[in-house]
CSV table of N, CA and C in Angstrom, one decimal:
chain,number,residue,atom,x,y,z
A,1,UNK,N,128.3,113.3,81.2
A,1,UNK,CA,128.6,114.7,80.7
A,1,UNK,C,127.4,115.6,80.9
A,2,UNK,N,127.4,116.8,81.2
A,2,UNK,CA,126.9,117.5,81.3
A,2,UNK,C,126.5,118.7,80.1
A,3,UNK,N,125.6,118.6,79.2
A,3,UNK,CA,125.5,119.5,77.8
A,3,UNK,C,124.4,120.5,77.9
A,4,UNK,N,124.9,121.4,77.1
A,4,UNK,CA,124.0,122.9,77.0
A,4,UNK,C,123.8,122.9,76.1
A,5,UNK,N,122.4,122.8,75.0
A,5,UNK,CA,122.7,122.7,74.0
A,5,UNK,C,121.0,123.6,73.3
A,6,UNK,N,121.0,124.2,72.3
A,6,UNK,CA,120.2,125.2,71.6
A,6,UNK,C,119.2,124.2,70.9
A,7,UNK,N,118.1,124.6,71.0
A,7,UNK,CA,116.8,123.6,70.5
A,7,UNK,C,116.7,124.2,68.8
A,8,UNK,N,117.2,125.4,68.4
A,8,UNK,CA,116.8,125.8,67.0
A,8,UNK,C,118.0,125.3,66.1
A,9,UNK,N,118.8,124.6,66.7
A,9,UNK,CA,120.0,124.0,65.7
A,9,UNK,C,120.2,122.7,65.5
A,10,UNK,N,120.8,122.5,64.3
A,10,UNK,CA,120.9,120.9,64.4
A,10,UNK,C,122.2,121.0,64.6
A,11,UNK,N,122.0,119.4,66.1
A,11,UNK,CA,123.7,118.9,66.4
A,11,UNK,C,123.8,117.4,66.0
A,12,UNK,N,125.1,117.8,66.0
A,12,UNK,CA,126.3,116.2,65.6
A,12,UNK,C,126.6,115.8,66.8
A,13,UNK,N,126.4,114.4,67.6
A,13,UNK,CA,126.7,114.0,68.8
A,13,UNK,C,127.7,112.4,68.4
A,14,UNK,N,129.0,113.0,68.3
A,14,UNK,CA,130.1,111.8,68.1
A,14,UNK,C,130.9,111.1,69.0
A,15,UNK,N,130.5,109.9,69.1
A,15,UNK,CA,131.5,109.1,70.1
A,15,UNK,C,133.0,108.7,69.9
A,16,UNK,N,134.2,108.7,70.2
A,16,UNK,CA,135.1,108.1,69.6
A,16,UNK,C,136.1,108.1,70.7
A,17,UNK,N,137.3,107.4,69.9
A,17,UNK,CA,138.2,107.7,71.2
A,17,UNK,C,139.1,108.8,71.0
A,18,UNK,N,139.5,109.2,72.1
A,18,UNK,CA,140.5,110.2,72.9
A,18,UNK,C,142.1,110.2,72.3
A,19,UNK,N,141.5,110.6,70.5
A,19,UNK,CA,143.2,110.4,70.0
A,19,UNK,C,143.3,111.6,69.1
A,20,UNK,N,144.6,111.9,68.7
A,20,UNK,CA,144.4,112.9,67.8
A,20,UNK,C,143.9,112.5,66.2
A,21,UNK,N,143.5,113.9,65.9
A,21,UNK,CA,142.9,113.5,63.9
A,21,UNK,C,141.3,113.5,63.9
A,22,UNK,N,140.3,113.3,65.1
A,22,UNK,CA,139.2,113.0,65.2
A,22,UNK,C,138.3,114.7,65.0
A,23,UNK,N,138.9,115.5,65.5
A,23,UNK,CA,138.7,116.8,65.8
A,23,UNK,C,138.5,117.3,64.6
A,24,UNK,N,140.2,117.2,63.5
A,24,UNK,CA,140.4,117.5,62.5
A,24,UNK,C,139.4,117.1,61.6
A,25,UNK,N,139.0,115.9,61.5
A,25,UNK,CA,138.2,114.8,60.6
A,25,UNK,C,137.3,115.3,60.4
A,26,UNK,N,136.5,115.5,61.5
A,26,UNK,CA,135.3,116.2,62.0
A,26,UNK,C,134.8,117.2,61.1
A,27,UNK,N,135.6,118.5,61.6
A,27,UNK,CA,135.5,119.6,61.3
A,27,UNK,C,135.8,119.8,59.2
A,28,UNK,N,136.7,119.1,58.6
A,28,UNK,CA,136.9,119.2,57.8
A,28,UNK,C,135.8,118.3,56.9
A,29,UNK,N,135.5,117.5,57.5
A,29,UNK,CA,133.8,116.8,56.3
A,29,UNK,C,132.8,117.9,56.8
A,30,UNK,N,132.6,118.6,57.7
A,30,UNK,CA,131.5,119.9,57.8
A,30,UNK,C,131.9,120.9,56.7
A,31,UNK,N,132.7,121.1,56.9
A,31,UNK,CA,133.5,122.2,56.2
A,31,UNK,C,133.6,121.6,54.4
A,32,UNK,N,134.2,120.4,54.3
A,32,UNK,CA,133.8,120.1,52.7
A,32,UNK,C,132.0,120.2,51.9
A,33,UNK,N,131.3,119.9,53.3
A,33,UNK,CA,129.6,120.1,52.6
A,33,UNK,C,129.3,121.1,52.9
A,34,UNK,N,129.9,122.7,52.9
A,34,UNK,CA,129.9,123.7,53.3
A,34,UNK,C,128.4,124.0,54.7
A,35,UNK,N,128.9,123.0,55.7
A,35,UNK,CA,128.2,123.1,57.0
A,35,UNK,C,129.1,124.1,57.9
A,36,UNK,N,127.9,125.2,58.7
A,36,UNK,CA,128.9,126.4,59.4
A,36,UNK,C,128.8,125.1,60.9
A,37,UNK,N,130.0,125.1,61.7
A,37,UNK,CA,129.7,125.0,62.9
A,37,UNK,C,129.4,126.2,63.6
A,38,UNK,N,128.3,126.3,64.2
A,38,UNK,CA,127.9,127.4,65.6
A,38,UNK,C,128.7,127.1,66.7
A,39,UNK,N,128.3,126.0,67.2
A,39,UNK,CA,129.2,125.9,68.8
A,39,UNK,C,129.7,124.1,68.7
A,40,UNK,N,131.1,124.0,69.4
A,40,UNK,CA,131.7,122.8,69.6
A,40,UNK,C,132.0,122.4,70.9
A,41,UNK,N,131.7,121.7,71.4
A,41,UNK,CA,132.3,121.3,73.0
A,41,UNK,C,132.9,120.0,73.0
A,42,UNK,N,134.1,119.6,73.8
A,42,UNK,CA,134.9,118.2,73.6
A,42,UNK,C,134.7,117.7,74.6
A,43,UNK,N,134.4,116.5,74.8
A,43,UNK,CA,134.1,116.0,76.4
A,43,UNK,C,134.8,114.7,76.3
A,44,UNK,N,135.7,113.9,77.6
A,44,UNK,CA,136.4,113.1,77.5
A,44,UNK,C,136.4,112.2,79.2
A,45,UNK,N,136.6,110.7,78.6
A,45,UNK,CA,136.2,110.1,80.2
A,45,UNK,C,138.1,110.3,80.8
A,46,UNK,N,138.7,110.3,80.2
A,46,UNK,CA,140.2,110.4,80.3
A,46,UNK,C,141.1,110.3,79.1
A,47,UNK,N,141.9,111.0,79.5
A,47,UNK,CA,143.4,110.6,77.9
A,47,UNK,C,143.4,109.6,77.4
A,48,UNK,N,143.0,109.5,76.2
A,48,UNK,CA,143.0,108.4,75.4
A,48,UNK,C,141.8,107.1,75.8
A,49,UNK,N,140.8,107.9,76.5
A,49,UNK,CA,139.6,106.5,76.6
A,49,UNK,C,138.6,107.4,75.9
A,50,UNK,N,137.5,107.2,76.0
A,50,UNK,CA,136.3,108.1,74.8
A,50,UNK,C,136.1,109.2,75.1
A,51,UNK,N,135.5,110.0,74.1
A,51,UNK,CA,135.3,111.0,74.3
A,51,UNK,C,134.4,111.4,73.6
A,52,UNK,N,133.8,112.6,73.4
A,52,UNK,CA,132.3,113.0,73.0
A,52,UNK,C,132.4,114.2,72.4
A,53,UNK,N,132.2,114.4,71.1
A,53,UNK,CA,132.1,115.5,70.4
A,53,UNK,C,130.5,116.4,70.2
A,54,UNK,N,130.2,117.6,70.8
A,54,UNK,CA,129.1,118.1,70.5
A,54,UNK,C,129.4,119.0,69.8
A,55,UNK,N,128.2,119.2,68.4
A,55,UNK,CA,128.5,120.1,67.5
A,55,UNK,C,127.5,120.5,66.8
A,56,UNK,N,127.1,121.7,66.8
A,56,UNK,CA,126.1,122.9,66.9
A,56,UNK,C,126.3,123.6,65.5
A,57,UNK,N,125.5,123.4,64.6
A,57,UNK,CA,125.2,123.8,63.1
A,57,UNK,C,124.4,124.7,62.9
A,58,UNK,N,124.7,125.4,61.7
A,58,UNK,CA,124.2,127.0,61.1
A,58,UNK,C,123.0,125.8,60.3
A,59,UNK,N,123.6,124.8,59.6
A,59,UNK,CA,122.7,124.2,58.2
A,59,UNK,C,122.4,122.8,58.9
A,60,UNK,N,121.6,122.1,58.4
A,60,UNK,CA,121.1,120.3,58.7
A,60,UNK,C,122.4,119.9,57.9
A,61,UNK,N,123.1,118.7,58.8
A,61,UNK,CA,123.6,118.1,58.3
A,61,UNK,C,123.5,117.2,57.1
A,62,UNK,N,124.2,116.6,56.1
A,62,UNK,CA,124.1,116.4,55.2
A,62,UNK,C,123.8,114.7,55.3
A,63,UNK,N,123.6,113.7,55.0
A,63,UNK,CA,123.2,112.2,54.9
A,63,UNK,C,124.3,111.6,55.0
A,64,UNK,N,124.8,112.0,53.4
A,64,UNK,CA,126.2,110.9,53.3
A,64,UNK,C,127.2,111.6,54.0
A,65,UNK,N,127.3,113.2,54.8
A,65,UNK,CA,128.3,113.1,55.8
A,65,UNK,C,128.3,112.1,57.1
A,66,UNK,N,126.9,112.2,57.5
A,66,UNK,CA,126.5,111.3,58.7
A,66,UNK,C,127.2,109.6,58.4
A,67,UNK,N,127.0,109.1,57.1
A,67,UNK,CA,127.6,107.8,56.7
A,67,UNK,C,129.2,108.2,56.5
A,68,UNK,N,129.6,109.0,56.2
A,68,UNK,CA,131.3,109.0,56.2
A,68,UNK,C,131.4,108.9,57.6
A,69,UNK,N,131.2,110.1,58.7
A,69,UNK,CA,131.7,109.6,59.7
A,69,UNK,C,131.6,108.1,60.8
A,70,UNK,N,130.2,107.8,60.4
A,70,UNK,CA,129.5,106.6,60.7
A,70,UNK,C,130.8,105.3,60.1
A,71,UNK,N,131.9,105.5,59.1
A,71,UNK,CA,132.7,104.8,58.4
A,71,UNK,C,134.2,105.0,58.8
A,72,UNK,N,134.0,106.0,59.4
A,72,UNK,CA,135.6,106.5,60.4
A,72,UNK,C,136.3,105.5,61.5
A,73,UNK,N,137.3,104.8,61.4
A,73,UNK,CA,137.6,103.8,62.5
A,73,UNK,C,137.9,104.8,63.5
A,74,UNK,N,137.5,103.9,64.8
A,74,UNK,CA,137.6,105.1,66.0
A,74,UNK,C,136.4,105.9,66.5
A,75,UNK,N,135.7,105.9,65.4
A,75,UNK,CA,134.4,106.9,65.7
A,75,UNK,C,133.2,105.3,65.7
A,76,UNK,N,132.6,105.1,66.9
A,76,UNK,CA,131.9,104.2,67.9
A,76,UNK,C,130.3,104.6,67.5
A,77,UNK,N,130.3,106.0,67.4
A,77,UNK,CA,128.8,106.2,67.6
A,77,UNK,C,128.4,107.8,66.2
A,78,UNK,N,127.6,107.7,66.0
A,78,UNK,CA,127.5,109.4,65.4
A,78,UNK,C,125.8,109.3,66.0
A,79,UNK,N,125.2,110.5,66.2
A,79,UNK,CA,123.6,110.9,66.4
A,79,UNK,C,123.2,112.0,65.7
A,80,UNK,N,122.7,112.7,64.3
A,80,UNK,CA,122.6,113.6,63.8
A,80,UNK,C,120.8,113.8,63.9
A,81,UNK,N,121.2,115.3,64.7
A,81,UNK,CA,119.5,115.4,64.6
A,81,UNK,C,119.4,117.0,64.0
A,82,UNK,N,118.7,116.7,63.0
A,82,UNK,CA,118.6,118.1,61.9
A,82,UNK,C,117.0,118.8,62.3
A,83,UNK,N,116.7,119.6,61.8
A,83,UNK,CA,115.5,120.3,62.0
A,83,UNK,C,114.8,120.1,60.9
């Protein structure tokens, strides 16, 4: 995959697979630790095989969100790098 991504933000780099609810999941534990997303891009090897969430933050992600998603079946990988 090919990423563009801003050096003054911290991103969420999530592996999972290619199903619905992961998007949702996502966005809604940023949104419960009142995290802004800046920018999101979806990247996928094909329908239903993995796919790659990048996700570009106003605020440093939070710890125990990184461990909720790190606890999500489906979700393979998380990488949170905060400033």
């Amino acid at each position: 995959y090919t990423l563009s991504l801003h050096d003054a933000l911290p991103i969420l780099i999530i592996h999972n697979i290619d199903k619905p609810g992961y998007v949702s999941e996502v966005t809604s534990l940023m949104a419960s630790g009142s995290v802004n997303i800046a920018t999101m891009t979806l990247h996928r090897s094909k329908r239903g095989g993995d796919a790659v969430m990048v996700i570009e933050t106003d605020q440093n992600i939070p710890v125990e969100a990184v461990r909720q998603l790190e606890a999500v079946k489906g979700i393979f990988k998380v990488t949170c790098l905060n400033l």
